[in-house]
Short mmCIF file of C-alpha atoms in Angstrom, two decimals:
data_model
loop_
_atom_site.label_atom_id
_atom_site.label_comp_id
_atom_site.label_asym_id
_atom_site.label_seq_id
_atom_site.Cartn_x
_atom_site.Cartn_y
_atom_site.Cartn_z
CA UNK A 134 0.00 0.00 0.00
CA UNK A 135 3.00 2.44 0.23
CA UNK A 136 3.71 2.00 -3.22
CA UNK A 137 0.61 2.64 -3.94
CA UNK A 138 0.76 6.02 -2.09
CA UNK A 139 3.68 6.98 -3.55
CA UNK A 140 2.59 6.37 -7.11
CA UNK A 141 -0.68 8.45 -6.41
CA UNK A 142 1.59 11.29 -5.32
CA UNK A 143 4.17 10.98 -8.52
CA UNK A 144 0.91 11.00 -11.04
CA UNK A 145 -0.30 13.69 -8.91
CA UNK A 146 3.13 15.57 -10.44
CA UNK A 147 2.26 14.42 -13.66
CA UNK A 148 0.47 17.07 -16.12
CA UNK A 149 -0.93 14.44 -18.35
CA UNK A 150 -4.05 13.95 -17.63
CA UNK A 151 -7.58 13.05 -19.62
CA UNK A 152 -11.18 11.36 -18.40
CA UNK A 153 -11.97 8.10 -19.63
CA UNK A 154 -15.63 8.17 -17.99
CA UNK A 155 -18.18 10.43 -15.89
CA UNK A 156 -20.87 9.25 -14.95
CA UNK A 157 -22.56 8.78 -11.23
CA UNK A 158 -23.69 6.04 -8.97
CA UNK A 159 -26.81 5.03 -7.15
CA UNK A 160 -26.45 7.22 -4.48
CA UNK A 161 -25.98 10.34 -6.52
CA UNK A 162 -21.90 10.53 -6.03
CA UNK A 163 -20.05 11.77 -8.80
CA UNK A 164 -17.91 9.00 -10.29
CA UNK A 165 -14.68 9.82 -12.68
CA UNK A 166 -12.18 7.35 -14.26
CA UNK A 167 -9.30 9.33 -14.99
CA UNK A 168 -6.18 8.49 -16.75
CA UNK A 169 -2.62 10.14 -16.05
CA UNK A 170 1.03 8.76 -17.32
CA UNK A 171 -0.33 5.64 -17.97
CA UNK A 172 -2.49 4.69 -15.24
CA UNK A 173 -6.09 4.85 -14.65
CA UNK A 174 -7.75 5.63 -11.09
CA UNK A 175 -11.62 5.87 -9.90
CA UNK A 176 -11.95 9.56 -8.19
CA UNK A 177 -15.47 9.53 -6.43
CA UNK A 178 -16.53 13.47 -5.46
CA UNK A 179 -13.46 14.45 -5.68
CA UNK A 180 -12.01 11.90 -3.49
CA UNK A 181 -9.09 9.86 -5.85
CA UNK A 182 -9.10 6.32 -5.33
CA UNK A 183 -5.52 4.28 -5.71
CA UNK A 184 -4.39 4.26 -9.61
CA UNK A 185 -3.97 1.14 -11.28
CA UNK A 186 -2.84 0.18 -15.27
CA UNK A 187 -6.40 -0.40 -15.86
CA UNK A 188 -9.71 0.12 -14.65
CA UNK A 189 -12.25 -1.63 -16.20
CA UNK A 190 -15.50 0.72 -16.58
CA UNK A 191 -18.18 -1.63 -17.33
CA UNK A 192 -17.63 -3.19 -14.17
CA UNK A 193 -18.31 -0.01 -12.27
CA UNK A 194 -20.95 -1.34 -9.70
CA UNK A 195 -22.90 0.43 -6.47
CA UNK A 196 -24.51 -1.32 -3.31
CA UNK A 197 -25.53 0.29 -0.28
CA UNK A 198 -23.58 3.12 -1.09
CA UNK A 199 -20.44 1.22 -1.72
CA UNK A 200 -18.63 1.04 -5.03
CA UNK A 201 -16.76 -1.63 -6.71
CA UNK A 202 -14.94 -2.56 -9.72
CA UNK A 203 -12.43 -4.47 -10.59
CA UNK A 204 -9.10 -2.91 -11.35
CA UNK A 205 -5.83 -4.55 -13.33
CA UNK A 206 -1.93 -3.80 -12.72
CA UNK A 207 1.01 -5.94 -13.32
CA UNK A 208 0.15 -8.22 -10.53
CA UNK A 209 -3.33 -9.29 -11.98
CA UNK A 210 -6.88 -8.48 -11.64
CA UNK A 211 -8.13 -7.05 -8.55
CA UNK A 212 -11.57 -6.60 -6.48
CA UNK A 213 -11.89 -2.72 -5.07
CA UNK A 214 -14.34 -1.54 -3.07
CA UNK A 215 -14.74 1.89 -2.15
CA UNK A 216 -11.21 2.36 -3.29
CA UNK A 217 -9.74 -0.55 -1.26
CA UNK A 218 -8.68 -3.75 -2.71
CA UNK A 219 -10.85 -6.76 -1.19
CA UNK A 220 -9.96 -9.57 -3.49
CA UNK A 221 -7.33 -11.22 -5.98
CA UNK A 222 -5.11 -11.08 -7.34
CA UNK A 223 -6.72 -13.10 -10.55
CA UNK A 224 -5.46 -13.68 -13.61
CA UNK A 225 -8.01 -11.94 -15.52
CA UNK A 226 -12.03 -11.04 -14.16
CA UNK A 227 -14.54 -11.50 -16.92
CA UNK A 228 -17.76 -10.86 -15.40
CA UNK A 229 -18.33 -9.00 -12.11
CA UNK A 230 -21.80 -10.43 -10.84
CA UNK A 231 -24.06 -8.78 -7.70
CA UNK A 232 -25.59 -11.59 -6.43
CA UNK A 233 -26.78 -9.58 -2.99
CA UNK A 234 -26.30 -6.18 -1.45
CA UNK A 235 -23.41 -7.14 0.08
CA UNK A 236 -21.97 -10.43 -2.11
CA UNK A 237 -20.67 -10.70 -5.94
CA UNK A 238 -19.47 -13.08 -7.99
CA UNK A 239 -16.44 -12.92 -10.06
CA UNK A 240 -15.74 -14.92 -12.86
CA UNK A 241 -11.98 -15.68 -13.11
CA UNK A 242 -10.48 -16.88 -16.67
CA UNK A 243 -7.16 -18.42 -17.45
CA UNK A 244 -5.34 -20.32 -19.95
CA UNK A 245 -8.81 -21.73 -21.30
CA UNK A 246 -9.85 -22.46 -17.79
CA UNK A 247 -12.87 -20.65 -15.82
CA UNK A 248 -13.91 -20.27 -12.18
CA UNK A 249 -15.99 -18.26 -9.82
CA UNK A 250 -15.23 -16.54 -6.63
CA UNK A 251 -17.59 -14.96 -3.90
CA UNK A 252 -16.65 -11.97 -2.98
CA UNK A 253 -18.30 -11.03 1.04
CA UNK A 254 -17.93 -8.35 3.49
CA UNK A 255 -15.78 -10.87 5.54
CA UNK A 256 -14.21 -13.19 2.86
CA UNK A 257 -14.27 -14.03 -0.71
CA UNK A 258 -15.21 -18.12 -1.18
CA UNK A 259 -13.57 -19.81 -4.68
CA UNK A 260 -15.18 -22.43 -6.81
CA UNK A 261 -13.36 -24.86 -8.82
CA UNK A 262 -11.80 -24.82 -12.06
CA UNK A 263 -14.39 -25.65 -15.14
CA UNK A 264 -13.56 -25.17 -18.80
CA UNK A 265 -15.94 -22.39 -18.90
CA UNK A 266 -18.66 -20.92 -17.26
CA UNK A 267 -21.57 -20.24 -19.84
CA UNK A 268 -22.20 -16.65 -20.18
CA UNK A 269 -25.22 -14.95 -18.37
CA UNK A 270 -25.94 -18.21 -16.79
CA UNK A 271 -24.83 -16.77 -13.19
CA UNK A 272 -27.71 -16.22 -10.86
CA UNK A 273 -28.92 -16.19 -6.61
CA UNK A 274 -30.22 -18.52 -5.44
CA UNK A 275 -33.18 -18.39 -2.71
CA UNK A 276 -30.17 -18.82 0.24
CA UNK A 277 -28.04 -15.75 -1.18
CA UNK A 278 -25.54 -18.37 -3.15
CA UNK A 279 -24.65 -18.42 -6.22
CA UNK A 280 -25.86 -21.03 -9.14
CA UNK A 281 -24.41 -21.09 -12.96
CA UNK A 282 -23.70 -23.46 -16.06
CA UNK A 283 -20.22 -24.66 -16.53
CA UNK A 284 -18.83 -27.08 -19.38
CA UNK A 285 -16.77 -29.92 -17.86
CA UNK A 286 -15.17 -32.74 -20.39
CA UNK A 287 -17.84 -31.61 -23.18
CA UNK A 288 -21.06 -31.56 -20.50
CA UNK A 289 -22.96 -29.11 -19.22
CA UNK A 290 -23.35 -28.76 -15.71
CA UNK A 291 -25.09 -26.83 -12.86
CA UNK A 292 -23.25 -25.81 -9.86
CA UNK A 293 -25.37 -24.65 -7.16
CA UNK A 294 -23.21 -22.84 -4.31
CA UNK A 295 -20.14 -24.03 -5.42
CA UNK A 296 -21.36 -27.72 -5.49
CA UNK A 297 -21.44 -29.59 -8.82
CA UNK A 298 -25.17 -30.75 -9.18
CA UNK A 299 -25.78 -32.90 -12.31
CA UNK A 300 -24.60 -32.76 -16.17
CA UNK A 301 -26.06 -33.24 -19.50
CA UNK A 302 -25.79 -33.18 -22.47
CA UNK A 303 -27.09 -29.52 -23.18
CA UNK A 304 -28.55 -27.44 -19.93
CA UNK A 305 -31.01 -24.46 -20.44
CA UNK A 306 -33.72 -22.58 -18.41
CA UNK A 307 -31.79 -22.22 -15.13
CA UNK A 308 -34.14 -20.41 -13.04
CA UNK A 309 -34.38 -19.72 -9.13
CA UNK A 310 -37.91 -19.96 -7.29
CA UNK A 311 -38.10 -19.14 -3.90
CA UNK A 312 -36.82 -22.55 -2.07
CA UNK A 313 -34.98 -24.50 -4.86
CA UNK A 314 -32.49 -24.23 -8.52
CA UNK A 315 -34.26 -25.99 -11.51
CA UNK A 316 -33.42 -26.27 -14.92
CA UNK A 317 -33.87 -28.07 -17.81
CA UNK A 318 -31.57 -31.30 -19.16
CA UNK A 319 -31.09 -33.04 -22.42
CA UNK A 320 -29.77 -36.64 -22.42
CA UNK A 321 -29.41 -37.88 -25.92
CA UNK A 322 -33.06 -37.80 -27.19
CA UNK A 323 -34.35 -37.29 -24.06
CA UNK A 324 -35.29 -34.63 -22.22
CA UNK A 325 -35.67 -33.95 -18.20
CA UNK A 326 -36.68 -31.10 -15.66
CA UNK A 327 -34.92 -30.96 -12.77
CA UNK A 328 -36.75 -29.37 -9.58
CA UNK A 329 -33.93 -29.11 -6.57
CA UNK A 330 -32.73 -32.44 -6.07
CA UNK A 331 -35.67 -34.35 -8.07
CA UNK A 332 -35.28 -35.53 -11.53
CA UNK A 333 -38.34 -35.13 -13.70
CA UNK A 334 -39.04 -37.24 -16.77
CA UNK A 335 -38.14 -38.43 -19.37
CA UNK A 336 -40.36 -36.21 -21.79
CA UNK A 337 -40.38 -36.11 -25.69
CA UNK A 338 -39.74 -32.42 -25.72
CA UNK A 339 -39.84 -29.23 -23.24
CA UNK A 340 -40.24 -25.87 -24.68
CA UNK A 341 -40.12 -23.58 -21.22
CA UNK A 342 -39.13 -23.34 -17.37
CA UNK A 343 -40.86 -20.39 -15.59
CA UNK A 344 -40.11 -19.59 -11.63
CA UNK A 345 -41.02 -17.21 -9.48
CA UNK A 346 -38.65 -16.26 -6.09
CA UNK A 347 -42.18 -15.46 -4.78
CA UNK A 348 -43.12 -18.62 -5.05
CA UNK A 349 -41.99 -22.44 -4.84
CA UNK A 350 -43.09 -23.73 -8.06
CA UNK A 351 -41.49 -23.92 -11.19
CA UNK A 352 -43.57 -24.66 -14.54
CA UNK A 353 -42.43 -26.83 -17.53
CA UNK A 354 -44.09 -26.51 -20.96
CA UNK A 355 -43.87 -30.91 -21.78
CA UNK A 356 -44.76 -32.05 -24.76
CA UNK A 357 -46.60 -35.95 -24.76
CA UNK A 358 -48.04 -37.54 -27.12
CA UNK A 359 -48.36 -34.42 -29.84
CA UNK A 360 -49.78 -32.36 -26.78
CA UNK A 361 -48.68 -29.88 -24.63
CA UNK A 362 -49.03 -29.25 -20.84
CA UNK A 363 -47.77 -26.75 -18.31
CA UNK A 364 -46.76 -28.90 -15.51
CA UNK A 365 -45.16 -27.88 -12.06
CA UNK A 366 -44.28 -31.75 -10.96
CA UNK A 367 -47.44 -31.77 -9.11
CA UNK A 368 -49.99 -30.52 -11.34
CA UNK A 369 -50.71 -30.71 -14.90
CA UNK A 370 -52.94 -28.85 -17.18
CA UNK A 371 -55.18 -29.99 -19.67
CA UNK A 372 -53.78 -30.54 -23.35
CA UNK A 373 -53.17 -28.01 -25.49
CA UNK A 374 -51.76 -28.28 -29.24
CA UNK A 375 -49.66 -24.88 -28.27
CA UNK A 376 -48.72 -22.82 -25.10
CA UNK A 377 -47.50 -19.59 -24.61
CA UNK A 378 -45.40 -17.98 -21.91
CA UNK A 379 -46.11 -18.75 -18.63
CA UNK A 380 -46.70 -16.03 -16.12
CA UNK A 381 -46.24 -16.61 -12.14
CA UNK A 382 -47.44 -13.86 -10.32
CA UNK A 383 -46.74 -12.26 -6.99
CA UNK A 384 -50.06 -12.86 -5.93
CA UNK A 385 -48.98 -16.89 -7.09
CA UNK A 386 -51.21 -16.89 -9.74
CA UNK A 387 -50.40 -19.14 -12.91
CA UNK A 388 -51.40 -17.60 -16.41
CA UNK A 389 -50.79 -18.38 -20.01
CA UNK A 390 -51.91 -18.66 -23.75
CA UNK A 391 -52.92 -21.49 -25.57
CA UNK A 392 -54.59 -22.83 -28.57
CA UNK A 393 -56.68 -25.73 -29.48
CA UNK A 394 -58.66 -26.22 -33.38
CA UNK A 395 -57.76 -22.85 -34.47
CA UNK A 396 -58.98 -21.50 -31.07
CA UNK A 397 -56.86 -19.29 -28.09
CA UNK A 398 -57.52 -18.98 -24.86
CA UNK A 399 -56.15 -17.78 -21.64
CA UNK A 400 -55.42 -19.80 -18.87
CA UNK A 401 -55.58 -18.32 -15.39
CA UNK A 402 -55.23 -20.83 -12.41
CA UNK A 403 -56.33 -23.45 -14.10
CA UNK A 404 -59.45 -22.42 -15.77
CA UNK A 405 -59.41 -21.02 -19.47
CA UNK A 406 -61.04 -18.23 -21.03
CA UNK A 407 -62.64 -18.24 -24.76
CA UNK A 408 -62.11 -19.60 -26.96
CA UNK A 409 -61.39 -15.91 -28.83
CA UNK A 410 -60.70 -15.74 -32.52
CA UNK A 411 -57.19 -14.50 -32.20
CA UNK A 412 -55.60 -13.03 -28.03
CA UNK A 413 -53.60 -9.94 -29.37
CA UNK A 414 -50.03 -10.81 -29.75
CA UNK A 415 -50.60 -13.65 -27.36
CA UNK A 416 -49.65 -10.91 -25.00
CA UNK A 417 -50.45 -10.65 -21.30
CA UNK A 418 -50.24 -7.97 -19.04
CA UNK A 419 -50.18 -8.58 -15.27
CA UNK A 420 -50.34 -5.59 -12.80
CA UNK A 421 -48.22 -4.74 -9.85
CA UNK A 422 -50.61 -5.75 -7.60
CA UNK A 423 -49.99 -9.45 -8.93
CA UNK A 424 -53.22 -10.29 -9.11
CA UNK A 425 -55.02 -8.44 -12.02
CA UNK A 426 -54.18 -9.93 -15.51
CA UNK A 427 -55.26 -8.29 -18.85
CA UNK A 428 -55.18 -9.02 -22.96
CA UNK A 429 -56.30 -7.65 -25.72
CA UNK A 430 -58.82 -10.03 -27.70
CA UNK A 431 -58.90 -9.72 -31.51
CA UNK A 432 -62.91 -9.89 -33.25
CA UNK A 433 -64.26 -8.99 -36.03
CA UNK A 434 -60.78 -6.48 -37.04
CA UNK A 435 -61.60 -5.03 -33.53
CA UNK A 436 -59.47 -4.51 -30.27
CA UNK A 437 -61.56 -5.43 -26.94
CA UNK A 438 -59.23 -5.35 -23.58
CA UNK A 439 -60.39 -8.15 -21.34
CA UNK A 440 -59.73 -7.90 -17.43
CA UNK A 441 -59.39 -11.39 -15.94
CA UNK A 442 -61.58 -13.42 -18.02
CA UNK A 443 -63.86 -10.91 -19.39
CA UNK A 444 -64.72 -7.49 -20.91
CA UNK A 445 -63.37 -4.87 -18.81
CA UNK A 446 -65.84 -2.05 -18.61
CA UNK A 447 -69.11 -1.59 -21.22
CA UNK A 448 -66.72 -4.25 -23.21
CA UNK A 449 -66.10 -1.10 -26.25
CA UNK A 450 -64.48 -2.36 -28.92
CA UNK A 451 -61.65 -0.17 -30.94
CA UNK A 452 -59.67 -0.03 -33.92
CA UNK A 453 -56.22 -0.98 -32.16
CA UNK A 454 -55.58 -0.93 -28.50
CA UNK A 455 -51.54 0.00 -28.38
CA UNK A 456 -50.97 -0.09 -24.89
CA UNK A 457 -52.53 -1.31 -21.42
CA UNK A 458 -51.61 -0.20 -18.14
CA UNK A 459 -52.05 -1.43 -14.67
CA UNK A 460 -51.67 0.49 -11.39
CA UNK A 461 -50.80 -1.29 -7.97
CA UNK A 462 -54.08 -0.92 -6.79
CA UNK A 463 -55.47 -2.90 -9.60
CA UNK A 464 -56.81 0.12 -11.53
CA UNK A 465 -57.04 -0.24 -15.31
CA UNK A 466 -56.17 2.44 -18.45
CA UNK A 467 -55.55 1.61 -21.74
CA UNK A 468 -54.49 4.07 -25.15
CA UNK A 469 -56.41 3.31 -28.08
CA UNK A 470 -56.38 4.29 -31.78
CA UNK A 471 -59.61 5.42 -33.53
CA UNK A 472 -59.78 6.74 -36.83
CA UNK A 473 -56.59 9.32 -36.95
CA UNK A 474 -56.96 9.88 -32.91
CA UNK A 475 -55.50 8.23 -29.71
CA UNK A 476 -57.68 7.76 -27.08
CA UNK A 477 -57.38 7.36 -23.57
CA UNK A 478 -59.32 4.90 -21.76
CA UNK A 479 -59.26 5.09 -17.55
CA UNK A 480 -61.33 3.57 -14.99
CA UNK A 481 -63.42 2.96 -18.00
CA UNK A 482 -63.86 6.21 -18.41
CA UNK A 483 -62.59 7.95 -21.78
CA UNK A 484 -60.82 10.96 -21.11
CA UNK A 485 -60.47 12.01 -24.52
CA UNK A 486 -59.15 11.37 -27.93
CA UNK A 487 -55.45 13.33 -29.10
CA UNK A 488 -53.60 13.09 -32.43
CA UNK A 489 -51.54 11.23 -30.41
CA UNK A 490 -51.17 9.64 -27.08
CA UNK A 491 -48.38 7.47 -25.44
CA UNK A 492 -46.02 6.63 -21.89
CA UNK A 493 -49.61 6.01 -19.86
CA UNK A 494 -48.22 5.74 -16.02
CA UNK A 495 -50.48 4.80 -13.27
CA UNK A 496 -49.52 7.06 -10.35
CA UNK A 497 -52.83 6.71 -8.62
CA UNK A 498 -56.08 8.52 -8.78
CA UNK A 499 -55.57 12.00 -10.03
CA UNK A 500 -51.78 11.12 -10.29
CA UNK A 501 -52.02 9.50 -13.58
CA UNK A 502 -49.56 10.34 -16.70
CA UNK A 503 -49.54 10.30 -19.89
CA UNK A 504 -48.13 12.89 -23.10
CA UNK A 505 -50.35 13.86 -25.52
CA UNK A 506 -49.70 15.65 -28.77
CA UNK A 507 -52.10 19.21 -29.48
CA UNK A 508 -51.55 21.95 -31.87
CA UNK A 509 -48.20 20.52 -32.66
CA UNK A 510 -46.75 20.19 -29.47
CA UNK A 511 -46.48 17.32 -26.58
CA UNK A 512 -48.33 18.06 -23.46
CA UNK A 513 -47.63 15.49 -20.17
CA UNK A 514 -51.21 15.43 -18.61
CA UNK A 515 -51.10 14.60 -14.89
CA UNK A 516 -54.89 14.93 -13.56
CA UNK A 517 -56.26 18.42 -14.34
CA UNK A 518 -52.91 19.63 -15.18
CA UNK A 519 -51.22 19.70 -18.54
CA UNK A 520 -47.51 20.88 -19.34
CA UNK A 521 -46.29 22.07 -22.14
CA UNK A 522 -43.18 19.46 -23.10
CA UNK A 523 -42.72 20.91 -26.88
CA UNK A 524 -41.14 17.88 -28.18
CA UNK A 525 -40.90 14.92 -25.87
CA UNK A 526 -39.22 12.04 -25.71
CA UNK A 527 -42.20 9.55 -25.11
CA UNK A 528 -39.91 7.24 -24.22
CA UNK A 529 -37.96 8.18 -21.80
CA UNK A 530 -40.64 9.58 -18.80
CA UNK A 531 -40.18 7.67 -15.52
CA UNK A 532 -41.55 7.89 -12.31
CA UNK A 533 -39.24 8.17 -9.07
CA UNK A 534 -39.19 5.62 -5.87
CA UNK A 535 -42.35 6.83 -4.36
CA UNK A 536 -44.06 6.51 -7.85
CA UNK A 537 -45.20 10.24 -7.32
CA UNK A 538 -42.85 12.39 -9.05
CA UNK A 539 -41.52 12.20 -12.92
CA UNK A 540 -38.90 12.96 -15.57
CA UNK A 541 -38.93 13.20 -19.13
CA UNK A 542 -36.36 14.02 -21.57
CA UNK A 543 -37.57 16.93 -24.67
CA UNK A 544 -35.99 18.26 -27.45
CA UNK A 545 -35.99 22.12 -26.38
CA UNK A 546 -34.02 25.17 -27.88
CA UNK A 547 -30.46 24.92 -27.13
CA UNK A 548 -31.11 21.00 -27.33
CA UNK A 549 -31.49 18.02 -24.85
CA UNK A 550 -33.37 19.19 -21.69
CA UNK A 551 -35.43 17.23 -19.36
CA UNK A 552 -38.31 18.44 -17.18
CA UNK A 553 -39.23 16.86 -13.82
CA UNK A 554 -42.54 17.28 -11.08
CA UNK A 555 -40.73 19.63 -8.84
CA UNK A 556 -41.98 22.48 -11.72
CA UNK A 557 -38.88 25.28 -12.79
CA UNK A 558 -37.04 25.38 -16.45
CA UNK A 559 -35.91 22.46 -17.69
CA UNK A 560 -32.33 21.59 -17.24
CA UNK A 561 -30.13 20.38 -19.79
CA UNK A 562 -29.35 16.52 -20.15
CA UNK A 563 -25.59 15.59 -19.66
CA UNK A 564 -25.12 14.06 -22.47
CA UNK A 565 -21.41 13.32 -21.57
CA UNK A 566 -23.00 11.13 -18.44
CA UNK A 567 -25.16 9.07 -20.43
CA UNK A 568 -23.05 8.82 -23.51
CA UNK A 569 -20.54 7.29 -21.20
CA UNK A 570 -23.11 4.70 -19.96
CA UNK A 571 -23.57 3.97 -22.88
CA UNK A 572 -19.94 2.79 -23.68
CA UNK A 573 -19.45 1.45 -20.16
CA UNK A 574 -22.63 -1.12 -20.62
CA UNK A 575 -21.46 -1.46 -24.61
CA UNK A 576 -25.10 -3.61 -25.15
CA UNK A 577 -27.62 -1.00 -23.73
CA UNK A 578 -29.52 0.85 -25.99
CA UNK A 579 -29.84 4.53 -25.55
CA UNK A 580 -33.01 5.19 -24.61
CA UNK A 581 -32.66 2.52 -21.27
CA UNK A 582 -29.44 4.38 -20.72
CA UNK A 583 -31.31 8.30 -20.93
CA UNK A 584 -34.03 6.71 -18.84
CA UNK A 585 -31.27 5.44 -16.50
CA UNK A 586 -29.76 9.03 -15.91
CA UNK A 587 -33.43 10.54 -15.96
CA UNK A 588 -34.34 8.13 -12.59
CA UNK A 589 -31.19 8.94 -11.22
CA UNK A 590 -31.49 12.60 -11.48
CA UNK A 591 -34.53 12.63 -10.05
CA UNK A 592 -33.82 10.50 -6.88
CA UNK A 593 -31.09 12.72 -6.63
CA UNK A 594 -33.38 15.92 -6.63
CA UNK A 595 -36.18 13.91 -4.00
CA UNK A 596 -33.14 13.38 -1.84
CA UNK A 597 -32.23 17.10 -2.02
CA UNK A 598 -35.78 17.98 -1.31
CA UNK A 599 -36.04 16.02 1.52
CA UNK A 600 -32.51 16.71 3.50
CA UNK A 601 -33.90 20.59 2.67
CA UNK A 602 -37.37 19.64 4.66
#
């Protein structure tokens, strides 16, 4: 560590210096990689971490207030948090994992070899070596472990906390309800579900494995006999010649489509609905409450929403309906398209018809949003009050923690602005901040990352508003 001090002091004397990213974290602080004489180093307001060769950005990670990343010098591949190394070194990290708020998983790679270690507060816990650890198959588990896929002599194997569980042929599906790992296998020709430490099958084909962590079951989509059937290992339902997605609630409700002779249905615990001419998309929506689930049925070149099992409201039918909302409370709204209008639909109630209508939000009564385009310009409607956007990013409006206040990004005079619930000018969108999320996460697309810096600007602003309270 004295080395390190003195090499922070002698790039301290060194003039040449550039940013490599700004950006900030969860909590609001301002995070900078810089890069002087040849070394990178994290500076978090204001506040220079240790320099290293390399830091590696899209790694950059906050929990609880704490940052970490993981850092590379001569030495290897290190774990930092808050600025102070906690594990390593490793030859080289590919993957930095959160697995809790206070545990990660690292994925260590060398010389065509792959492992994980568990980084704690207290001590970081290594796995053993695998030929490689399938990517984005790292998850928590119900306990706070760790589970994943990793090839082993031309298998594929699950490895729940560090224990090697069973191997197949090909593995897939590897979900995490809330008491027990399952996934699907493939033997050969054959093809298995395992549930914890029960095997399941063999079954001519599985299309799906849906869990829930609020829940203990985990639902298959087998194929028998040319049929179809979701089954949990303890239930099965009746044959169907498709399925859809399966859809475990909160509230542990079980929902999906299916289709029999040319005729769909919806399946909610058990019972199905129809049969309809065509369910929209096969699309469901289920609302934050868990317990309300919606769809769009198709008749007749008409759009009628349908609110657990039947027609929600005077059952109106519409040209297209392009989006359905649900609030928390179980409240319904819906945007539809008539004619050359949008119209908006809530409580079953039509509030009125725009040349355009989008982003519905369900705040809660009288808190409801959504933008609306009259005389040319975009209006966010909130209750009785309207304000004037002039070009908005539909897009990109999101509500804060409390679900009461909002953002939204516009196009204004001088450029990117975004306007927020607390009222005033609009502010100017760093664009520097969210084009450097945008290389740091290298896959996200740019409106997730805008929408990203919107919610964390305005957290930031509700946290200034209350400390000033």
């Amino acid at each position: 560590m004295k080395l390190r001090r003195l090499a922070a002091v002698a790039l301290a004397a060194c003039s040449c210096q550039a940013t490599a990213y700004r950006g900030r974290d969860q909590a609001g602080r301002e995070l900078v990689v810089l890069s002087r004489c040849g070394e990178e180093f994290v500076r978090v307001d204001g506040e220079e971490h240790a320099s290293f060769r390399s830091i590696d950005r899209s790694t950059l990670t906050s929990s609880e207030g704490q940052l970490i990343y993981v850092a590379t010098d001569e030495d290897g591949s290190f774990i930092v948090r808050e600025g102070r190394v906690v594990a390593g070194p490793f030859a080289a990290v590919a993957r930095l994992q959160r697995l809790s708020s206070s545990a990660f998983a690292a994925v260590e790679v060398a010389e065509g070899r792959a492992r994980v270690h568990i980084v704690g507060p207290g001590e970081t816990l290594t796995h053993a070596w695998y030929d490689a650890i399938l990517e984005d198959s790292l998850l928590a588990t119900p306990t706070g472990g760790s589970a994943y896929v990793a090839q082993l002599g031309g298998k594929d194997c699950v490895v729940v906390d560090g224990r090697l569980d069973r191997c197949f042929d090909g593995v897939s599906a590897l979900t995490a309800t809330r008491s027990q790992v399952a996934y699907l296998g493939r033997q050969d020709s054959r093809s298995y579900v395992v549930r914890g430490a029960t095997l399941f099958g063999p079954y001519e084909d599985v299309a799906g494995l849906y869990g829930s962590l609020q829940s203990d079951r985990a639902v298959a989509l087998l194929r028998t006999d040319d049929a179809w059937f979701a089954d949990d290992g303890v239930e099965r339902s009746e044959p169907y010649e498709r399925l859809g997605e399966v859809h475990l609630t909160s509230a542990r409700r079980t929902v999906f489509w299916a289709r029999n002779a040319e005729q769909e249905y919806v399946v909610i615990d058990g019972i199905a609905f129809g049969p309809y001419e065509q369910v929209k998309d096969r699309a469901i929506t289920i609302g934050a409450d868990g317990v309300t689930v919606a769809y769009v049925v198709r008749a007749n070149g008409r759009d009628i929403l349908h609110v657990d099992g039947t027609p929600y409201g005077p059952g109106a039918a519409f040209q297209r309906i392009a989006e359905v909302g649900i609030g928390s409370d179980g409240r319904i709204g819906f945007i539809a398209q008539e004619g050359e209008g949008r119209a908006v639909v809530l409580d079953g109630t039509l509030l009125g018809t725009w040349s355009k209508a989008a982003a519905l939000k369900l705040a809660g009564p009288g808190k409801d949003l959504f933008i609306v385009r009259e005389r040319g310009r975009d209006w966010l409607m909130q209750g009785p009050n309207a304000r004037d956007l002039g070009v908005a990013l539909s897009d990109t409006l999101v509500l804060g923690s409390s679900g009461q206040s909002w953002a939204i990004a516009a196009i204004g005079d001088g450029g990117l602005v975004w306007h927020h619930s607390a009222g005033g000018e609009p502010q100017a969108v760093d664009l520097e901040e969210v084009v450097g999320e945008l290389l740091r996460r290298g896959v996200q697309p740019e409106p997730t990352a805008l929408r990203d810096w919107l919610r964390r600007e305005l957290e930031s602003a509700e946290r200034g508003a209350a400390i000033a309270e």
